[in-house]
CSV table of N, CA, C and O and ligand atoms in Angstrom, one decimal:
chain,number,residue,atom,x,y,z
U,1,MET,N,12.3,1.0,-1.6
U,1,MET,CA,11.7,2.2,-1.2
U,1,MET,C,11.4,3.1,-2.4
U,1,MET,O,12.2,3.1,-3.4
U,2,PRO,N,10.4,3.9,-2.3
U,2,PRO,CA,10.0,4.8,-3.5
U,2,PRO,C,11.0,5.9,-3.6
U,2,PRO,O,11.5,6.4,-2.6
U,3,VAL,N,11.3,6.3,-4.9
U,3,VAL,CA,12.2,7.4,-5.2
U,3,VAL,C,11.4,8.4,-5.9
U,3,VAL,O,10.7,8.1,-6.8
U,4,CYS,N,11.5,9.7,-5.5
U,4,CYS,CA,10.8,10.8,-6.1
U,4,CYS,C,11.2,10.9,-7.5
U,4,CYS,O,12.4,11.0,-7.8
U,5,ASP,N,10.2,11.0,-8.4
U,5,ASP,CA,10.5,11.1,-9.8
U,5,ASP,C,11.0,12.5,-10.2
U,5,ASP,O,11.7,12.6,-11.2
U,6,ASN,N,10.8,13.4,-9.4
U,6,ASN,CA,11.2,14.8,-9.6
U,6,ASN,C,12.6,15.1,-9.1
U,6,ASN,O,13.5,15.5,-9.8
U,7,CYS,N,12.8,14.9,-7.8
U,7,CYS,CA,14.1,15.2,-7.2
U,7,CYS,C,15.0,14.0,-7.0
U,7,CYS,O,16.1,14.2,-6.5
U,8,LYS,N,14.5,12.8,-7.3
U,8,LYS,CA,15.3,11.6,-7.2
U,8,LYS,C,15.7,11.2,-5.7
U,8,LYS,O,16.7,10.5,-5.5
U,9,LYS,N,15.1,11.8,-4.8
U,9,LYS,CA,15.4,11.5,-3.4
U,9,LYS,C,14.6,10.3,-2.9
U,9,LYS,O,13.4,10.2,-3.3
U,10,LYS,N,15.2,9.5,-2.1
U,10,LYS,CA,14.5,8.3,-1.7
U,10,LYS,C,13.6,8.6,-0.5
U,10,LYS,O,14.1,9.2,0.5
U,11,TRP,N,12.4,8.2,-0.5
U,11,TRP,CA,11.5,8.3,0.6
U,11,TRP,C,11.8,7.3,1.7
U,11,TRP,O,12.1,6.2,1.3
U,12,THR,N,11.7,7.6,2.9
U,12,THR,CA,11.9,6.6,4.0
U,12,THR,C,10.6,5.8,4.1
U,12,THR,O,9.6,6.2,3.6
U,13,TRP,N,10.8,4.7,4.8
U,13,TRP,CA,9.6,3.8,5.1
U,13,TRP,C,8.5,4.6,5.8
U,13,TRP,O,7.4,4.5,5.4
U,14,ARG,N,8.9,5.4,6.8
U,14,ARG,CA,8.0,6.2,7.5
U,14,ARG,C,7.2,7.2,6.7
U,14,ARG,O,6.0,7.4,6.8
U,15,GLU,N,8.0,7.9,5.8
U,15,GLU,CA,7.4,8.9,5.0
U,15,GLU,C,6.4,8.3,4.0
U,15,GLU,O,5.4,8.9,3.7
U,16,THR,N,6.7,7.1,3.6
U,16,THR,CA,5.8,6.4,2.6
U,16,THR,C,4.5,6.0,3.4
U,16,THR,O,3.4,6.2,2.9
U,17,VAL,N,4.7,5.3,4.5
U,17,VAL,CA,3.5,4.8,5.2
U,17,VAL,C,2.6,5.9,5.7
U,17,VAL,O,1.4,5.7,5.7
U,18,PHE,N,3.2,7.0,6.2
U,18,PHE,CA,2.4,8.0,6.8
U,18,PHE,C,2.0,9.1,5.8
U,18,PHE,O,1.4,10.1,6.1
U,19,SER,N,2.4,8.9,4.5
U,19,SER,CA,1.9,9.9,3.5
U,19,SER,C,0.5,9.4,3.1
U,19,SER,O,0.1,8.3,3.4
U,20,LYS,N,-0.1,10.3,2.3
U,20,LYS,CA,-1.5,9.9,1.8
U,20,LYS,C,-1.4,8.9,0.7
U,20,LYS,O,-2.4,8.5,0.2
U,21,LEU,N,-0.2,8.6,0.3
U,21,LEU,CA,0.0,7.7,-0.9
U,21,LEU,C,-0.8,6.4,-0.8
U,21,LEU,O,-1.3,5.9,-1.8
U,22,MET,N,-0.8,5.9,0.4
U,22,MET,CA,-1.4,4.6,0.6
U,22,MET,C,-2.9,4.6,0.3
U,22,MET,O,-3.5,3.7,-0.1
U,23,LEU,N,-3.5,5.8,0.7
U,23,LEU,CA,-5.0,5.9,0.6
U,23,LEU,C,-5.4,6.4,-0.8
U,23,LEU,O,-6.4,6.0,-1.3
U,24,SER,N,-4.7,7.4,-1.3
U,24,SER,CA,-5.2,8.1,-2.5
U,24,SER,C,-4.3,7.9,-3.7
U,24,SER,O,-4.6,8.4,-4.7
U,25,SER,N,-3.2,7.1,-3.5
U,25,SER,CA,-2.2,6.9,-4.6
U,25,SER,C,-1.6,8.2,-5.1
U,25,SER,O,-1.0,8.2,-6.1
U,26,LYS,N,-1.7,9.3,-4.3
U,26,LYS,CA,-0.9,10.5,-4.7
U,26,LYS,C,-0.6,11.2,-3.4
U,26,LYS,O,-1.3,11.2,-2.4
U,27,ALA,N,0.6,11.8,-3.4
U,27,ALA,CA,1.1,12.6,-2.2
U,27,ALA,C,2.2,13.5,-2.6
U,27,ALA,O,2.9,13.3,-3.6
U,28,ALA,N,2.4,14.6,-1.9
U,28,ALA,CA,3.4,15.5,-2.2
U,28,ALA,C,4.7,15.0,-1.6
U,28,ALA,O,4.8,14.4,-0.6
U,29,CYS,N,5.8,15.1,-2.4
U,29,CYS,CA,7.1,14.7,-2.0
U,29,CYS,C,7.6,15.5,-0.8
U,29,CYS,O,7.4,16.7,-0.7
U,30,PRO,N,8.0,14.8,0.3
U,30,PRO,CA,8.5,15.6,1.5
U,30,PRO,C,9.7,16.4,1.3
U,30,PRO,O,10.0,17.3,2.1
U,31,TYR,N,10.4,16.2,0.2
U,31,TYR,CA,11.7,16.9,-0.1
U,31,TYR,C,11.5,18.1,-1.0
U,31,TYR,O,11.9,19.2,-0.7
U,32,CYS,N,10.8,17.9,-2.1
U,32,CYS,CA,10.6,19.0,-3.1
U,32,CYS,C,9.2,19.5,-3.2
U,32,CYS,O,9.0,20.5,-3.9
U,33,GLY,N,8.3,18.8,-2.6
U,33,GLY,CA,6.9,19.3,-2.6
U,33,GLY,C,6.1,18.9,-3.9
U,33,GLY,O,4.9,19.2,-4.0
U,34,GLU,N,6.8,18.4,-4.8
U,34,GLU,CA,6.1,18.0,-6.1
U,34,GLU,C,5.2,16.8,-5.8
U,34,GLU,O,5.5,15.9,-5.1
U,35,LYS,N,4.0,16.9,-6.5
U,35,LYS,CA,3.0,15.8,-6.3
U,35,LYS,C,3.5,14.6,-7.0
U,35,LYS,O,3.9,14.6,-8.1
U,36,GLN,N,3.5,13.5,-6.3
U,36,GLN,CA,3.9,12.2,-6.8
U,36,GLN,C,2.7,11.2,-6.8
U,36,GLN,O,1.9,11.2,-5.9
U,37,TYR,N,2.7,10.4,-7.8
U,37,TYR,CA,1.6,9.4,-7.9
U,37,TYR,C,2.3,8.0,-7.9
U,37,TYR,O,3.4,7.8,-8.3
U,38,ALA,N,1.5,7.1,-7.3
U,38,ALA,CA,1.9,5.7,-7.4
U,38,ALA,C,1.9,5.3,-8.9
U,38,ALA,O,0.9,5.6,-9.6
U,39,SER,N,2.9,4.6,-9.3
U,39,SER,CA,2.9,4.2,-10.7
U,39,SER,C,1.8,3.2,-11.0
U,39,SER,O,1.3,2.5,-10.1
U,40,ALA,N,1.5,3.0,-12.3
U,40,ALA,CA,0.4,2.0,-12.6
U,40,ALA,C,0.8,0.6,-12.1
U,40,ALA,O,-0.1,-0.1,-11.6
U,41,LYS,N,2.0,0.3,-12.2
U,41,LYS,CA,2.5,-1.0,-11.8
U,41,LYS,C,2.2,-1.2,-10.3
U,41,LYS,O,1.7,-2.2,-9.8
U,42,THR,N,2.5,-0.2,-9.6
U,42,THR,CA,2.3,-0.2,-8.1
U,42,THR,C,0.9,-0.3,-7.8
U,42,THR,O,0.5,-1.1,-6.9
U,43,ARG,N,0.0,0.4,-8.5
U,43,ARG,CA,-1.4,0.4,-8.2
U,43,ARG,C,-2.0,-0.9,-8.5
U,43,ARG,O,-2.9,-1.4,-7.8
U,44,LYS,N,-1.5,-1.6,-9.5
U,44,LYS,CA,-2.0,-2.9,-9.8
U,44,LYS,C,-1.6,-3.9,-8.7
U,44,LYS,O,-2.5,-4.7,-8.3
U,45,ARG,N,-0.4,-3.8,-8.2
U,45,ARG,CA,0.0,-4.6,-7.1
U,45,ARG,C,-0.9,-4.3,-5.8
U,45,ARG,O,-1.0,-5.1,-5.0
U,46,GLY,N,-1.3,-3.0,-5.8
U,46,GLY,CA,-2.1,-2.6,-4.6
U,46,GLY,C,-3.4,-3.4,-4.5
U,46,GLY,O,-4.0,-3.5,-3.5
U,47,GLY,N,-3.8,-4.1,-5.6
U,47,GLY,CA,-4.9,-5.0,-5.6
U,47,GLY,C,-4.8,-6.1,-4.5
U,47,GLY,O,-5.7,-6.6,-4.0
U,48,PHE,N,-3.5,-6.4,-4.2
U,48,PHE,CA,-3.2,-7.4,-3.2
U,48,PHE,C,-3.7,-7.0,-1.8
U,48,PHE,O,-4.0,-7.8,-1.0
U,49,MET,N,-3.8,-5.7,-1.7
U,49,MET,CA,-4.3,-5.1,-0.4
U,49,MET,C,-5.7,-5.7,-0.1
U,49,MET,O,-6.1,-5.9,1.0
U,50,VAL,N,-6.4,-5.8,-1.2
U,50,VAL,CA,-7.8,-6.3,-1.1
U,50,VAL,C,-7.8,-7.7,-0.5
U,50,VAL,O,-8.7,-8.1,0.3
U,51,LEU,N,-6.8,-8.5,-0.9
U,51,LEU,CA,-6.7,-9.8,-0.5
U,51,LEU,C,-6.5,-9.9,1.1
U,51,LEU,O,-7.0,-10.8,1.7
U,52,SER,N,-5.9,-8.9,1.6
U,52,SER,CA,-5.7,-8.8,3.1
U,52,SER,C,-7.0,-8.8,3.8
U,52,SER,O,-7.1,-9.0,5.0
U,53,VAL,N,-8.1,-8.4,3.1
U,53,VAL,CA,-9.4,-8.4,3.7
U,53,VAL,C,-10.2,-9.7,3.4
U,53,VAL,O,-10.8,-10.3,4.3
U,54,ILE,N,-10.0,-10.2,2.2
U,54,ILE,CA,-10.7,-11.3,1.7
U,54,ILE,C,-10.2,-12.6,2.3
U,54,ILE,O,-11.0,-13.5,2.8
U,55,ILE,N,-8.9,-12.8,2.4
U,55,ILE,CA,-8.3,-14.0,2.9
U,55,ILE,C,-8.8,-14.3,4.3
U,55,ILE,O,-9.3,-15.4,4.6
U,56,PRO,N,-8.7,-13.4,5.3
U,56,PRO,CA,-9.2,-13.7,6.6
U,56,PRO,C,-10.6,-14.1,6.7
U,56,PRO,O,-11.1,-14.9,7.5
U,57,MET,N,-11.4,-13.4,5.8
U,57,MET,CA,-12.8,-13.7,5.7
U,57,MET,C,-13.1,-15.2,5.4
U,57,MET,O,-13.9,-15.8,6.0
U,58,PHE,N,-12.3,-15.7,4.4
U,58,PHE,CA,-12.5,-17.0,4.0
U,58,PHE,C,-12.0,-18.0,5.1
U,58,PHE,O,-12.7,-19.0,5.3
U,59,VAL,N,-10.9,-17.7,5.8
U,59,VAL,CA,-10.5,-18.5,6.8
U,59,VAL,C,-11.5,-18.6,7.9
U,59,VAL,O,-11.8,-19.7,8.4
U,60,VAL,N,-12.1,-17.5,8.3
U,60,VAL,CA,-13.1,-17.4,9.3
U,60,VAL,C,-14.4,-18.3,8.9
U,60,VAL,O,-14.9,-19.1,9.7
U,61,LEU,N,-14.8,-18.2,7.7
U,61,LEU,CA,-16.0,-18.9,7.2
U,61,LEU,C,-15.6,-20.4,7.1
U,61,LEU,O,-16.5,-21.2,7.5
U,62,LEU,N,-14.4,-20.7,6.7
U,62,LEU,CA,-14.0,-22.1,6.5
U,62,LEU,C,-13.9,-22.8,7.8
U,62,LEU,O,-14.3,-24.0,7.9
U,63,PHE,N,-13.4,-22.2,8.8
U,63,PHE,CA,-13.1,-22.9,10.1
U,63,PHE,C,-14.1,-22.4,11.2
U,63,PHE,O,-13.9,-22.8,12.3
U,64,ASN,N,-15.1,-21.6,10.8
U,64,ASN,CA,-16.1,-21.2,11.7
U,64,ASN,C,-15.5,-20.4,12.9
U,64,ASN,O,-15.9,-20.6,14.1
U,65,PHE,N,-14.5,-19.6,12.7
U,65,PHE,CA,-13.9,-18.8,13.7
U,65,PHE,C,-14.9,-17.6,14.1
U,65,PHE,O,-15.8,-17.3,13.3
U,66,SER,N,-14.6,-17.0,15.2
U,66,SER,CA,-15.5,-15.9,15.6
U,66,SER,C,-15.1,-14.6,14.9
U,66,SER,O,-14.1,-14.5,14.2
U,67,MET,N,-16.0,-13.7,15.0
U,67,MET,CA,-15.8,-12.3,14.3
U,67,MET,C,-14.6,-11.6,14.9
U,67,MET,O,-13.9,-10.9,14.2
U,68,LEU,N,-14.4,-11.8,16.2
U,68,LEU,CA,-13.2,-11.2,16.8
U,68,LEU,C,-11.9,-11.7,16.2
U,68,LEU,O,-11.0,-10.9,15.9
U,69,PHE,N,-11.9,-13.0,15.9
U,69,PHE,CA,-10.7,-13.6,15.3
U,69,PHE,C,-10.5,-12.9,13.9
U,69,PHE,O,-9.4,-12.6,13.5
U,70,TYR,N,-11.6,-12.8,13.2
U,70,TYR,CA,-11.6,-12.1,11.9
U,70,TYR,C,-10.9,-10.7,11.9
U,70,TYR,O,-10.1,-10.4,11.2
U,71,ILE,N,-11.4,-10.0,12.9
U,71,ILE,CA,-10.9,-8.6,13.0
U,71,ILE,C,-9.4,-8.6,13.4
U,71,ILE,O,-8.6,-7.9,12.7
U,72,VAL,N,-9.0,-9.4,14.3
U,72,VAL,CA,-7.6,-9.5,14.7
U,72,VAL,C,-6.7,-10.0,13.6
U,72,VAL,O,-5.7,-9.3,13.3
U,73,PHE,N,-7.1,-11.1,13.0
U,73,PHE,CA,-6.4,-11.7,11.9
U,73,PHE,C,-6.3,-10.7,10.7
U,73,PHE,O,-5.2,-10.5,10.2
U,74,GLY,N,-7.4,-10.1,10.4
U,74,GLY,CA,-7.4,-9.1,9.3
U,74,GLY,C,-6.5,-7.9,9.6
U,74,GLY,O,-5.8,-7.5,8.7
U,75,MET,N,-6.5,-7.4,10.8
U,75,MET,CA,-5.7,-6.3,11.2
U,75,MET,C,-4.2,-6.7,11.0
U,75,MET,O,-3.4,-5.9,10.5
U,76,ILE,N,-3.8,-7.9,11.4
U,76,ILE,CA,-2.4,-8.3,11.3
U,76,ILE,C,-2.0,-8.4,9.9
U,76,ILE,O,-1.0,-7.8,9.5
U,77,ILE,N,-2.8,-9.0,9.0
U,77,ILE,CA,-2.5,-9.1,7.6
U,77,ILE,C,-2.4,-7.7,7.0
U,77,ILE,O,-1.5,-7.4,6.3
U,78,PHE,N,-3.4,-6.9,7.3
U,78,PHE,CA,-3.4,-5.5,6.8
U,78,PHE,C,-2.1,-4.8,7.2
U,78,PHE,O,-1.5,-4.1,6.3
U,79,MET,N,-1.7,-4.9,8.4
U,79,MET,CA,-0.5,-4.2,8.9
U,79,MET,C,0.8,-4.7,8.2
U,79,MET,O,1.7,-4.0,7.9
U,80,VAL,N,0.8,-6.1,8.0
U,80,VAL,CA,2.0,-6.7,7.3
U,80,VAL,C,2.0,-6.1,5.9
U,80,VAL,O,3.1,-5.7,5.4
U,81,VAL,N,0.9,-6.1,5.2
U,81,VAL,CA,0.8,-5.6,3.8
U,81,VAL,C,1.2,-4.2,3.7
U,81,VAL,O,2.1,-3.7,2.9
U,82,MET,N,0.7,-3.4,4.7
U,82,MET,CA,1.0,-1.9,4.7
U,82,MET,C,2.5,-1.7,5.0
U,82,MET,O,3.2,-0.9,4.4
U,83,GLY,N,3.0,-2.5,5.9
U,83,GLY,CA,4.4,-2.4,6.4
U,83,GLY,C,5.4,-2.8,5.2
U,83,GLY,O,6.5,-2.2,5.2
U,84,LEU,N,5.0,-3.7,4.4
U,84,LEU,CA,5.9,-4.1,3.3
U,84,LEU,C,5.7,-3.3,2.0
U,84,LEU,O,6.6,-3.2,1.2
U,85,SER,N,4.6,-2.6,1.9
U,85,SER,CA,4.3,-1.9,0.6
U,85,SER,C,5.4,-0.8,0.2
U,85,SER,O,5.6,-0.7,-0.9
U,86,PRO,N,6.0,-0.1,1.2
U,86,PRO,CA,7.0,0.9,0.7
U,86,PRO,C,8.1,0.2,0.0
U,86,PRO,O,8.8,0.9,-0.8
U,87,PHE,N,8.4,-1.0,0.2
U,87,PHE,CA,9.5,-1.7,-0.5
U,87,PHE,C,9.2,-1.9,-2.0
U,87,PHE,O,10.2,-2.1,-2.7
U,88,TYR,N,8.0,-1.9,-2.4
U,88,TYR,CA,7.7,-2.1,-3.8
U,88,TYR,C,7.1,-0.9,-4.5
U,88,TYR,O,6.8,-0.9,-5.6
U,89,TYR,N,6.9,0.2,-3.7
U,89,TYR,CA,6.3,1.4,-4.3
U,89,TYR,C,7.2,2.1,-5.3
U,89,TYR,O,8.4,2.3,-5.0
U,90,GLU,N,6.6,2.5,-6.4
U,90,GLU,CA,7.3,3.2,-7.4
U,90,GLU,C,6.5,4.5,-7.6
U,90,GLU,O,5.3,4.5,-7.7
U,91,LEU,N,7.2,5.6,-7.8
U,91,LEU,CA,6.6,6.9,-7.9
U,91,LEU,C,6.7,7.4,-9.4
U,91,LEU,O,7.6,7.1,-10.1
U,92,SER,N,5.7,8.3,-9.7
U,92,SER,CA,5.7,8.9,-11.0
U,92,SER,C,5.2,10.3,-10.8
U,92,SER,O,4.4,10.6,-10.0
U,93,SER,N,5.8,11.2,-11.6
U,93,SER,CA,5.3,12.6,-11.5
U,93,SER,C,4.0,12.8,-12.2
U,93,SER,O,3.3,13.8,-12.0
U,94,LYS,N,3.6,11.9,-13.1
U,94,LYS,CA,2.4,12.0,-13.8
U,94,LYS,C,1.4,10.9,-13.4
U,94,LYS,O,1.9,9.8,-12.9
U,95,GLU,N,0.2,11.1,-13.5
U,95,GLU,CA,-0.8,10.1,-13.1
U,95,GLU,C,-0.9,9.1,-14.3
U,95,GLU,O,-1.3,9.5,-15.4
U,96,GLU,N,-0.4,7.9,-14.1
U,96,GLU,CA,-0.4,6.9,-15.3
U,96,GLU,C,-1.8,6.2,-15.4
U,96,GLU,O,-2.4,5.9,-14.3
U,97,PRO,N,-2.2,6.0,-16.6
U,97,PRO,CA,-3.4,5.2,-16.7
U,97,PRO,C,-3.2,3.8,-16.3
U,97,PRO,O,-2.0,3.3,-16.4
U,98,LEU,N,-4.2,3.1,-15.7
U,98,LEU,CA,-3.9,1.8,-15.1
U,98,LEU,C,-3.7,0.7,-16.2
U,98,LEU,O,-2.9,-0.2,-15.9
U,99,TRP,N,-4.3,0.9,-17.3
U,99,TRP,CA,-4.1,-0.2,-18.3
U,99,TRP,C,-3.5,0.4,-19.6
U,99,TRP,O,-3.7,1.5,-20.0
K,101,ZN,ZN1,10.9,15.1,-4.6
């Protein structure tokens, strides 16, 4: 689980998933209000999120599945990736350059 770089409090799974962190890689800490950024390492791993869209697309094309299957399958993978991401999230008080 992510730990606030400022107050060292651990964010809960819920706070991480429902924060804006997932979408914008920055969010205010629910405990101290300090703005926290996803670390560069975390954002690099976030690239795997993209795979959650690409993998189902390949499966659908490969096996000629329907679009509905793609949507359902993609949603499931996306939710699994989202659900697991708080476990590897690391926070930083500064916005780190990606490279
Ligand atoms: Zn904090």
